[in-house]
Amino acid sequence: MTHDETLISVRDLKIAFGPKLIQQNISFDLRRGSIFAVMGGSGCGKSTLLKSMIGLLRPASGQILLGGEDYWAQNEQRRTELNHRFGVLFQSGALWSSMTIGENVALPMEMFTSFSADMIHRLVKLKLGLVGMEHAINLMPSEISGGMRKRAGLARAIALDPDILFFDEPSAGLDPITSARLDELILTLRDGLGATIVIVSHELPSLFKLADDGIFLDAQAREPIAHGAPRALRDHNTNPTVVSFMNRAADLSSAPQTRG
Amino acid sequence: MLSAAELWKKIHIFMIRAGHVSFSALMSSHIMTNAQPPLPSEARTAPPGGPEWSLDVHDTTMVLYVGGNWNSRSDDIPVFDTEHLNGGTPCKSCVIDTQALGRWDSGFISFLWDVKQKVAAAQLELDDSALPPAARNLLSLLPQKAVEVAADYKKPLPFFEKVGDKTLQTLEETGTLTDLGIQTVKGTLQALRGKSRMRVKDLATDIWNAGPSALLIVGIVNFLIGAILAFVGLIELRRFAAEIYVANLVGIACAREISAIMTAIIMAGRTGGAYAARISTMQANEEIDALQVFGIPVSTYILLPSILSLSVMMPVLYVYGTLIAILGGFVVSMTMMSTSAIGYWVTTINGVSLHEFVFGFVKAFFFAGYIGLTSCRVGLKAGRSAADVGIAATRAVVIGIVGIIAMDAVFAVIAKVLDF
């Protein structure tokens, strides 16, 4: 697996809600096979950046290049085609509540492939099996727990064998054991599917374990203040905000002391 | 020699050869290629073709040869045939040979999971070391024994249990509704004494939504109803030269029955549905739970402004609707008969006595209370998903409309007995 190939290039991206600036000067490259972390405190615009990468929010300016193609310069039909390369796990699973878990995973295949019903059933079982949820195929989303909903959401995200997976706060609201298992699952799926992963999170243990590259967004500066793997940022970065974030320090000024 | 020949003789058990791979135009082509990690060099030379597999037995080892391109889009992903594993095989392990394997995707993993389960069921050891590392990783996530899924555990109840269940539910609902009604009345009395914890802002918003913003639809529907009544009435009454009584017909019918019912039905659909949807969404977002934890009574915070605003505005809307309906009748009559406008109005004023309006007014008030109570109750009872919000809104409208018609019948009987 070549780690040098750039899959997505973000260039000078500026995201805003109307006149309200969220973040600007965002530039980074997403390399094939990497796990890229979007970090930062609450309300800094992590999820908003994710939204503009998956086509839900048009950036105010800048480019998102997907294999050399400017994503937001395409028409809607082409963007939808490009979106089939994406699998997205939303914060609370975002399962469609009127369908069973199995139907949730089957719907993208029914809509966008020409598989036979039998093949779809086999693949649905497989995808649910991969996340350890094959027993829940006939259950409704309201009948399962939050952690299971997230795993089912993951099964739906990989329904179309995407090559880029986006995770919005994968471990939010999960207990440490379930959260650690989900991390394992994400790693195994990355190796198995050969996918590239973008993960939005502020769960430090997950970030240190999973991510090998990343960007740190700052809410005050409204722009990225650090680039690199979370582990490297923890060990080498000197920016006080990054240092206190990576070390879970409450007070910025006391951060250097708490490290020792 | 014979035994050695036998030993090494490949017993060809099963072979599946797939047809041509067809690609769906809808899928972007990357999906076929991206999911696969770089293939081993010998695999790259594999001839292009559909998925194929065969089982050979070498002494105590079973060898599963897999080859070709495994592409779930081609729809020919084979099923692992199990019969040959059941027949008391002398083998102890099963080795997967992937020399001829081409490209693969989830379909291949799906097949391998089949193999894993069936080999495990035949108590053989599966040696998957020859598989591409990515495929091994995915296969390791899958259990050896798939969990049996209960197809449908919701058994229908026997008839009598169902009837009993429904009866109990109805009784309980009646009780709950009465309780909510009492709480609302209490809340209203408190509000009148200025002791209520209801937010005036909520009441104002609800009054605006249940009153002025409904003027247009109530006006249009009642105008048309009045016009239609006048039109049909004129055609019939003309045969008796009694065309002028159209004024009485439209006036009495609208004041006594039709405007009250139509306005109530409009409000059940418009406002009742909105209440149910809003409250059930609050339920889904745990907003109701938050109210309860704070000890803010749901009755004063949500029910009171909703029900109060409807009860205040609906009688007003009814009067407005009746007047508009009479106007509709007037417009049609003026274009179709030769009475003067003043003559029509005088006949209407003489023909429709005030107590018709009082009757309609009282009915509109009770309809409003009923719609407010039931739609709020339906919203509070709803489940916590998006689908449940839809169900709640539908149910609120249906219960509202059916209830209004039924209540109107009861009012008709009461009016007859009281000779009103």
XYZ file of C-alpha atoms in Angstrom:
680
model
C 0.000 0.000 0.000
C 1.578 3.266 -1.045
C 1.288 5.951 1.588
C 2.507 8.790 -0.598
C -0.405 9.018 -2.973
C -2.623 11.994 -2.175
C -6.314 11.183 -2.199
C -7.820 14.492 -1.146
C -6.126 17.875 -1.176
C -7.722 20.697 0.723
C -6.478 24.106 -0.402
C -7.069 27.381 1.493
C -10.498 26.315 2.556
C -12.666 28.872 4.298
C -15.890 27.779 5.908
C -18.514 30.146 7.197
C -22.197 30.312 8.042
C -23.230 33.439 6.182
C -21.154 36.285 7.596
C -20.012 34.177 10.560
C -16.518 32.829 9.928
C -15.917 29.330 11.290
C -12.437 28.454 10.023
C -10.100 29.671 7.307
C -6.714 28.877 5.735
C -7.311 25.147 6.009
C -4.878 23.257 3.788
C -3.870 19.636 4.070
C -3.321 16.483 2.053
C -5.019 13.213 2.803
C -2.715 10.336 1.867
C -4.087 6.987 0.761
C -4.295 4.490 3.591
C -3.753 7.035 6.334
C -6.001 7.826 9.270
C -6.349 11.575 9.407
C -7.565 13.239 12.580
C -9.428 16.538 12.672
C -8.815 17.778 16.214
C -9.801 20.770 18.263
C -11.971 21.846 21.141
C -15.743 21.857 21.146
C -17.268 24.387 18.791
C -14.114 24.975 16.745
C -15.709 23.765 13.520
C -14.444 20.173 13.296
C -17.797 18.753 12.275
C -18.391 21.717 9.971
C -15.136 20.961 8.141
C -16.279 17.349 7.832
C -19.601 18.535 6.430
C -17.917 20.518 3.718
C -15.742 17.508 2.840
C -18.701 15.174 2.392
C -20.778 17.605 0.383
C -23.258 18.876 2.968
C -21.946 22.435 3.271
C -20.468 24.515 0.458
C -17.264 26.237 1.639
C -17.096 30.018 1.376
C -13.900 29.756 -0.653
C -11.029 27.379 -1.346
C -10.878 23.989 -2.975
C -11.290 20.370 -2.059
C -9.481 18.357 -4.721
C -10.532 14.750 -5.035
C -8.091 13.013 -7.351
C -7.397 16.333 -9.053
C -11.092 17.151 -9.448
C -12.389 20.232 -7.656
C -15.246 18.686 -5.679
C -17.344 21.825 -5.203
C -16.883 22.959 -8.816
C -18.744 19.880 -10.077
C -22.457 19.775 -10.710
C -24.698 17.981 -8.266
C -24.906 14.780 -10.272
C -21.135 14.437 -10.443
C -20.841 15.232 -6.742
C -23.288 12.434 -5.976
C -21.138 10.067 -8.037
C -18.070 11.183 -6.117
C -19.975 10.738 -2.869
C -20.222 7.027 -3.596
C -16.525 6.903 -2.770
C -17.380 8.132 0.729
C -18.717 6.216 3.660
C -19.866 8.378 6.537
C -20.489 7.349 10.123
C -22.558 10.078 11.747
C -22.314 11.018 15.375
C -25.290 9.007 16.597
C -25.423 6.535 13.740
C -28.178 8.409 11.870
C -29.944 5.159 11.054
C -33.233 5.615 9.228
C -35.744 4.932 11.936
C -38.509 3.483 9.793
C -36.320 0.636 8.500
C -34.761 -2.394 10.133
C -30.991 -2.500 10.551
C -30.741 -4.860 7.584
C -32.817 -2.553 5.369
C -30.655 0.385 6.420
C -27.555 -1.371 5.114
C -29.353 -2.691 2.042
C -30.810 0.624 0.852
C -27.629 2.122 -0.695
C -27.009 -1.157 -2.519
C -30.597 -1.274 -3.770
C -30.364 2.307 -4.979
C -26.932 2.366 -6.552
C -26.018 -1.154 -7.645
C -27.597 -3.762 -9.863
C -27.058 -6.616 -7.423
C -29.718 -9.289 -7.198
C -31.830 -9.361 -4.039
C -30.033 -12.522 -2.974
C -26.592 -10.961 -3.376
C -27.702 -7.888 -1.454
C -28.913 -10.092 1.373
C -25.577 -11.897 1.496
C -23.635 -8.645 1.473
C -25.873 -7.111 4.160
C -25.207 -10.133 6.348
C -21.507 -9.811 5.638
C -21.282 -6.099 6.455
C -23.259 -6.605 9.651
C -21.089 -9.620 10.443
C -17.938 -7.525 10.065
C -19.135 -5.161 12.778
C -20.533 -8.009 14.900
C -24.168 -7.072 14.397
C -25.542 -9.874 12.219
C -27.993 -10.876 14.945
C -29.705 -7.471 14.742
C -30.573 -7.642 11.063
C -34.327 -7.645 11.703
C -34.369 -5.196 14.601
C -35.472 -1.577 14.375
C -32.953 1.162 15.287
C -35.074 2.081 18.313
C -34.623 -1.434 19.696
C -30.822 -1.346 19.997
C -28.370 0.528 22.188
C -26.281 3.546 21.244
C -23.095 1.538 20.738
C -24.905 -0.970 18.542
C -26.442 1.880 16.555
C -22.980 3.188 15.885
C -21.741 -0.188 14.723
C -24.804 -0.575 12.504
C -24.081 2.901 11.133
C -20.560 1.713 10.372
C -21.952 -1.317 8.517
C -24.094 1.058 6.456
C -21.105 3.336 5.814
C -19.134 0.459 4.279
C -22.130 -0.802 2.285
C -20.811 0.429 -1.058
C -17.143 -0.494 -0.362
C -16.085 3.154 -0.150
C -12.409 4.058 -0.283
C -12.691 7.031 2.061
C -14.428 6.691 5.408
C -15.449 9.688 7.496
C -16.123 9.256 11.195
C -17.780 12.018 13.180
C -16.983 11.483 16.864
C -16.961 7.676 16.637
C -16.433 7.116 20.343
C -18.653 9.897 21.703
C -21.163 8.497 24.173
C -19.599 5.039 24.314
C -18.102 3.361 27.347
C -14.304 2.872 27.307
C -14.482 -0.822 26.440
C -16.934 -0.389 23.572
C -14.955 2.609 22.435
C -11.679 0.672 22.423
C -13.338 -2.159 20.510
C -14.626 0.308 17.963
C -11.080 1.622 17.548
C -9.845 -1.932 16.911
C -12.648 -2.442 14.444
C -11.783 0.752 12.603
C -8.146 -0.324 12.306
C -9.018 -3.811 11.085
C -11.500 -2.446 8.584
C -8.954 0.054 7.336
C -6.448 -2.758 6.745
C -9.071 -5.054 5.304
C -10.861 -2.635 3.039
C -7.784 -0.626 2.131
C -9.732 2.491 2.983
C -8.516 5.920 3.968
C -10.091 7.376 7.080
C -10.882 10.880 8.250
C -11.816 10.972 11.896
C -13.255 13.907 13.782
C -12.753 13.476 17.473
C -11.514 14.888 20.715
C -11.167 11.536 22.433
C -7.447 11.522 23.115
C -6.877 7.767 23.596
C -8.619 7.042 20.285
C -6.669 9.750 18.512
C -3.305 8.533 19.782
C -4.124 4.973 18.904
C -5.624 5.478 15.462
C -4.421 8.576 13.713
C -1.136 8.901 11.852
C -1.748 12.407 10.549
C -3.986 15.295 11.467
C -4.839 18.926 11.772
C -5.598 20.977 14.870
C -8.271 23.655 14.542
C -8.374 26.495 17.023
C -11.651 28.148 17.954
C -10.102 31.506 18.872
C -7.711 31.898 15.957
C -10.335 30.459 13.573
C -7.651 28.619 11.656
C -5.515 25.504 12.007
C -2.652 25.996 14.452
C -0.902 22.638 14.080
C -0.473 19.818 11.603
C 0.746 16.285 12.230
C -0.004 13.011 13.938
C -1.623 13.413 17.373
C 1.222 11.522 19.043
C 3.779 13.848 17.469
C 1.753 16.906 18.462
C 1.570 15.635 22.038
C 5.306 15.032 22.251
C 6.781 17.863 20.233
C 4.359 20.730 19.727
C 4.922 23.824 21.834
C 1.768 25.798 21.107
C 0.114 26.226 24.537
C -3.406 25.434 23.240
C -2.239 22.241 21.549
C -0.162 21.254 24.564
C -3.006 21.664 27.005
C -5.467 19.894 24.676
C -3.156 16.927 24.195
C -2.465 16.693 27.910
C -5.997 17.337 29.100
C -4.863 20.386 31.085
C -7.611 22.687 32.301
C -5.588 25.858 32.460
C -3.462 27.066 29.579
C -0.826 28.706 31.753
C -0.348 25.649 33.951
C -0.059 23.281 31.021
C 3.760 22.965 30.937
C 3.858 22.028 34.614
C 1.210 19.351 34.325
C 3.207 17.622 31.621
C 5.918 16.695 34.024
C 1.113 -47.427 -6.788
C -2.589 -47.510 -6.936
C -2.914 -46.045 -3.496
C -0.334 -43.405 -4.302
C -2.179 -42.575 -7.478
C -5.355 -42.439 -5.471
C -3.645 -40.344 -2.896
C -2.631 -37.699 -5.354
C -5.566 -37.945 -7.632
C -7.450 -34.763 -7.567
C -11.060 -35.423 -7.000
C -12.867 -32.738 -8.768
C -15.959 -32.181 -6.765
C -17.404 -28.969 -7.828
C -16.593 -26.225 -10.219
C -18.392 -23.053 -10.886
C -17.496 -20.877 -13.762
C -19.032 -17.511 -13.913
C -20.178 -15.600 -16.942
C -19.008 -12.200 -17.959
C -18.665 -9.510 -15.411
C -21.179 -6.769 -15.927
C -20.609 -3.379 -14.459
C -23.362 -1.157 -13.299
C -23.247 2.187 -15.011
C -24.358 3.841 -11.818
C -21.311 2.849 -9.867
C -18.168 4.830 -10.258
C -15.429 2.525 -11.384
C -13.108 3.181 -8.473
C -15.079 0.880 -6.199
C -14.115 -2.103 -8.255
C -10.467 -1.305 -7.932
C -9.847 0.614 -4.785
C -10.971 -1.865 -2.182
C -8.366 -4.380 -3.194
C -4.895 -4.076 -1.820
C -2.068 -4.682 -4.297
C -2.281 -8.260 -5.419
C 0.553 -10.766 -5.201
C 2.513 -11.049 -8.409
C 1.175 -14.456 -9.378
C -2.376 -13.198 -8.958
C -1.844 -10.419 -11.426
C -1.213 -12.973 -14.134
C -4.492 -14.728 -13.398
C -6.661 -14.892 -16.483
C -9.612 -12.531 -16.374
C -12.776 -14.427 -15.622
C -15.536 -14.908 -13.133
C -15.130 -16.431 -9.691
C -14.407 -20.144 -9.545
C -13.627 -22.597 -6.824
C -13.023 -26.281 -6.400
C -12.358 -28.677 -3.564
C -9.639 -31.308 -3.753
C -8.764 -33.871 -1.139
C -5.142 -34.743 -0.461
C -4.994 -37.436 2.176
C -6.259 -35.749 5.350
C -6.075 -32.268 3.926
C -8.796 -30.646 1.964
C -7.622 -27.972 -0.439
C -9.960 -25.223 -1.498
C -8.816 -23.636 -4.729
C -10.205 -20.184 -5.385
C -9.487 -18.329 -8.575
C -10.683 -15.721 -11.006
C -12.096 -12.309 -10.274
C -14.563 -12.077 -7.399
C -16.691 -9.094 -8.084
C -19.990 -8.769 -6.288
C -21.295 -6.588 -9.117
C -21.285 -9.576 -11.461
C -23.910 -11.317 -9.312
C -22.320 -14.755 -9.712
C -20.658 -15.017 -6.346
C -21.069 -18.751 -5.770
C -22.395 -20.390 -2.644
C -20.038 -22.779 -0.886
C -21.518 -26.206 -1.375
C -21.794 -28.058 1.877
C -22.764 -31.650 0.950
C -19.196 -32.841 0.564
C -18.287 -31.754 4.025
C -21.145 -33.639 5.628
C -20.332 -37.088 4.311
C -17.976 -38.085 7.109
C -14.857 -36.664 5.501
C -11.552 -38.125 6.704
C -9.935 -34.702 6.424
C -8.698 -32.799 9.418
C -7.980 -29.441 7.929
C -8.882 -27.256 5.027
C -6.252 -25.192 3.239
C -7.177 -22.303 1.022
C -5.132 -22.002 -2.172
C -5.268 -18.569 -3.797
C -2.724 -18.999 -6.607
C -5.228 -18.179 -9.314
C -7.052 -15.443 -7.424
C -7.590 -12.214 -9.342
C -9.339 -9.123 -8.099
C -11.789 -9.428 -5.245
C -14.198 -7.402 -3.134
C -16.837 -7.973 -0.447
C -18.363 -10.794 -2.473
C -15.221 -12.859 -1.938
C -15.294 -12.217 1.800
C -18.936 -13.237 1.823
C -17.977 -16.549 0.188
C -15.063 -17.031 2.595
C -17.405 -16.503 5.547
C -19.579 -19.287 4.143
C -16.480 -21.473 3.984
C -15.414 -20.517 7.504
C -18.800 -21.409 8.972
C -19.203 -24.683 7.122
C -15.659 -25.831 7.686
C -16.070 -25.063 11.374
C -19.347 -26.965 11.437
C -17.576 -30.015 9.917
C -14.933 -29.643 12.661
C -12.068 -29.027 10.282
C -9.272 -26.638 10.892
C -9.186 -23.741 8.448
C -5.769 -22.681 7.192
C -6.221 -19.269 5.628
C -2.555 -18.234 5.638
C -2.475 -18.061 1.850
C -5.193 -15.438 1.740
C -4.252 -11.823 1.051
C -3.625 -10.140 4.433
C -6.543 -7.767 3.926
C -8.951 -10.643 3.339
C -7.571 -12.463 6.392
C -8.111 -9.390 8.517
C -11.710 -9.076 7.442
C -12.347 -12.796 7.811
C -10.969 -12.713 11.340
C -13.740 -10.250 12.261
C -16.441 -12.709 11.252
C -17.663 -15.328 13.715
C -17.384 -19.054 13.005
C -21.026 -19.538 13.720
C -23.541 -16.993 12.556
C -26.210 -16.168 15.083
C -29.592 -17.577 14.224
C -31.947 -14.705 13.616
C -35.490 -15.084 14.811
C -37.510 -14.186 11.759
C -40.453 -12.517 13.426
C -41.036 -12.713 17.108
C -44.142 -10.557 17.146
C -46.902 -13.128 17.236
C -50.415 -11.835 16.603
C -52.624 -12.010 19.673
C -55.732 -14.208 19.712
C -58.982 -12.385 18.941
C -60.365 -12.103 22.479
C -57.049 -10.989 23.911
C -56.908 -8.334 21.230
C -60.419 -7.100 22.020
C -59.693 -7.090 25.736
C -56.408 -5.328 25.155
C -58.049 -2.628 23.057
C -60.844 -2.166 25.607
C -58.384 -1.734 28.446
C -56.328 0.662 26.349
C -59.408 2.726 25.516
C -60.437 2.890 29.165
C -56.953 3.890 30.194
C -56.751 6.531 27.481
C -60.104 7.973 28.510
C -58.852 8.190 32.060
C -55.589 9.827 31.028
C -57.404 12.300 28.774
C -59.817 13.212 31.548
C -56.913 13.682 33.913
C -55.145 15.938 31.393
C -58.390 17.843 30.889
C -58.773 18.398 34.624
C -55.176 19.562 34.913
C -55.738 21.982 32.055
C -58.876 23.416 33.661
C -57.019 23.760 36.960
C -54.160 25.431 35.128
C -56.574 27.817 33.457
C -58.139 28.751 36.798
C -54.657 29.353 38.214
C -53.790 31.435 35.171
C -56.924 33.518 35.715
C -55.802 34.172 39.280
C -52.357 35.083 37.936
C -50.628 32.182 39.650
C -49.886 30.027 36.649
C -46.355 29.182 35.639
C -47.365 29.251 31.991
C -45.181 31.487 29.877
C -47.241 34.257 28.337
C -44.922 34.273 25.341
C -45.821 30.659 24.557
C -49.506 31.447 24.836
C -49.129 34.411 22.480
C -47.258 32.315 19.897
C -49.851 29.552 20.097
C -52.732 32.020 19.840
C -51.160 33.538 16.761
C -50.687 30.095 15.178
C -54.170 28.880 16.046
C -55.933 32.125 15.126
C -54.800 34.834 12.716
C -52.526 32.598 10.681
C -55.461 30.224 10.015
C -57.756 32.982 8.718
C -56.948 32.417 5.074
C -57.625 28.681 4.887
C -60.716 28.888 7.123
C -61.996 31.749 4.953
C -61.426 30.001 1.634
C -62.990 26.706 2.708
C -66.055 28.336 4.304
C -66.591 30.690 1.381
C -66.634 27.741 -1.013
C -68.905 25.701 1.265
C -71.390 28.584 1.402
C -71.194 29.012 -2.367
C -71.739 25.303 -3.017
C -74.715 25.161 -0.623
C -76.297 28.171 -2.322
C -75.697 26.729 -5.764
C -77.267 23.340 -4.971
C -80.068 24.990 -2.960
C -80.946 27.401 -5.758
C -81.327 24.643 -8.336
C -83.724 22.678 -6.103
C -85.663 25.596 -4.581
C -86.176 27.175 -8.009
C -88.546 24.308 -8.847
C -90.824 25.514 -6.010
C -90.278 29.216 -6.736
C -88.762 29.474 -3.278
C -85.340 30.716 -4.317
C -85.209 33.401 -1.619
C -85.093 30.702 1.096
C -81.562 29.929 -0.084
C -80.569 32.692 2.336
C -82.115 30.739 5.238
C -80.662 27.468 4.001
C -77.100 28.768 3.835
C -77.390 30.792 7.030
C -78.887 28.096 9.259
C -76.823 25.202 7.871
C -73.553 27.080 8.257
C -74.251 28.711 11.601
C -75.603 25.551 13.187
C -73.469 22.776 11.712
C -71.231 23.136 8.756
C -68.979 26.042 9.657
C -68.347 24.646 13.126
C -67.481 21.214 11.733
C -65.406 22.471 8.806
C -63.447 24.881 10.962
C -62.822 22.136 13.513
C -61.661 19.698 10.826
C -59.323 22.311 9.364
C -57.896 23.049 12.786
C -57.530 19.331 13.597
C -55.412 18.917 10.489
C -53.550 22.162 10.755
C -52.996 22.828 14.431
C -53.711 19.409 15.984
C -51.233 17.728 13.640
C -48.670 20.405 14.409
C -49.084 19.957 18.173
C -48.672 16.189 17.929
C -45.597 16.515 15.711
C -44.021 19.158 17.923
C -44.580 17.299 21.173
C -43.449 13.943 19.791
C -40.274 15.570 18.438
C -39.716 17.036 21.899
C -40.157 13.519 23.205
C -37.573 12.208 20.725
C -35.072 14.912 21.731
C -35.546 14.140 25.429
C -36.946 17.645 25.943
C -39.975 16.255 27.773
C -37.634 14.248 30.023
C -35.721 17.445 30.796
C -38.956 19.199 31.759
C -39.911 16.333 34.043
C -36.515 16.225 35.734
C -36.740 19.941 36.482
C -40.204 19.343 37.824
C -41.795 21.675 35.286
C -45.263 20.204 34.804
C -45.830 19.217 31.204
C -49.462 20.242 31.664
C -48.758 23.901 32.333
C -45.746 24.253 30.105
C -47.010 22.548 26.953
C -50.656 21.557 27.245
C -52.097 24.708 28.739
C -50.962 27.222 26.109
C -51.855 24.820 23.301
C -55.317 23.931 24.502
C -56.120 27.406 25.766
C -55.147 29.104 22.526
C -57.233 26.672 20.475
C -60.234 27.023 22.803
C -60.069 30.806 22.621
C -59.471 31.116 18.917
C -61.698 28.399 17.481
C -65.061 29.977 18.453
C -63.820 33.240 16.938
C -62.748 31.410 13.810
C -66.161 29.743 13.732
C -68.001 33.093 13.750
C -65.663 34.395 11.062
C -66.151 31.213 9.032
C -69.941 31.415 9.245
C -69.980 35.024 8.076
C -67.673 34.177 5.179
C -69.862 31.171 4.257
C -72.943 33.426 4.200
C -70.956 35.788 1.986
C -70.140 32.876 -0.343
C -73.839 32.011 -0.558
C -74.657 35.659 -1.212
C -72.180 35.951 -4.090
C -73.541 32.846 -5.832
C -77.157 33.909 -5.252
C -76.539 37.352 -6.694
C -75.195 35.879 -9.910
C -77.949 33.263 -10.254
C -81.200 34.888 -9.030
C -82.946 38.185 -9.369
C -83.428 39.261 -5.753
C -81.896 42.499 -4.559
C -78.871 42.348 -2.285
C -80.745 44.050 0.532
C -83.574 41.516 0.211
C -81.081 38.676 0.619
C -79.503 40.165 3.742
C -82.874 40.928 5.335
C -84.005 37.343 4.722
C -80.780 36.051 6.253
C -81.070 38.242 9.357
C -84.724 37.311 9.855
C -84.158 33.620 9.115
C -81.082 32.896 11.221
C -81.762 33.477 14.882
C -79.006 34.216 17.357
C -79.327 30.887 19.165
C -78.057 29.080 16.051
C -74.856 31.037 16.518
C -74.767 30.278 20.239
C -75.142 26.567 19.486
C -72.299 26.674 16.945
C -70.149 28.787 19.245
C -70.466 26.341 22.141
C -69.737 23.412 19.843
C -66.640 25.130 18.444
C -65.365 25.633 21.989
C -65.750 21.950 22.857
C -64.280 20.826 19.545
C -61.257 23.007 20.255
C -60.756 21.522 23.704
C -61.066 18.023 22.276
C -58.583 18.660 19.459
C -56.082 20.285 21.801
C -56.292 17.521 24.409
C -56.154 14.553 22.039
C -53.371 15.900 19.846
C -51.201 16.768 22.849
C -51.894 13.361 24.365
C -51.010 11.587 21.114
C -47.765 13.560 20.982
C -46.857 12.697 24.567
C -47.551 9.013 23.975
C -45.473 8.805 20.800
C -42.259 6.818 20.442
C -38.864 8.395 20.069
C -37.977 8.053 16.412
C -38.650 10.070 13.266
C -41.102 7.425 12.096
C -43.019 7.783 15.364
C -43.396 11.522 14.793
C -45.134 10.803 11.501
C -47.369 8.209 13.118
C -48.273 10.623 15.917
C -49.207 13.428 13.493
C -51.382 11.076 11.435
C -53.048 9.646 14.498
C -53.778 13.070 15.944
C -55.536 14.172 12.751
C -57.537 10.960 12.381
C -58.631 10.880 16.024
C -59.427 14.580 15.834
C -61.649 14.363 12.755
C -63.505 11.205 13.789
C -64.013 12.595 17.287
C -65.388 15.892 15.972
C -67.993 14.150 13.813
C -68.978 11.873 16.710
C -69.209 14.811 19.114
C -71.334 16.696 16.625
C -73.813 13.817 16.569
C -73.973 13.889 20.371
C -74.590 17.644 20.285
C -77.405 17.129 17.757
C -79.108 14.653 20.102
C -78.682 16.988 23.098
C -80.089 19.902 21.117
C -83.082 17.784 20.100
C -83.784 16.737 23.690
C -83.414 20.291 24.990
C -85.358 21.599 21.993
C -82.650 24.163 21.359
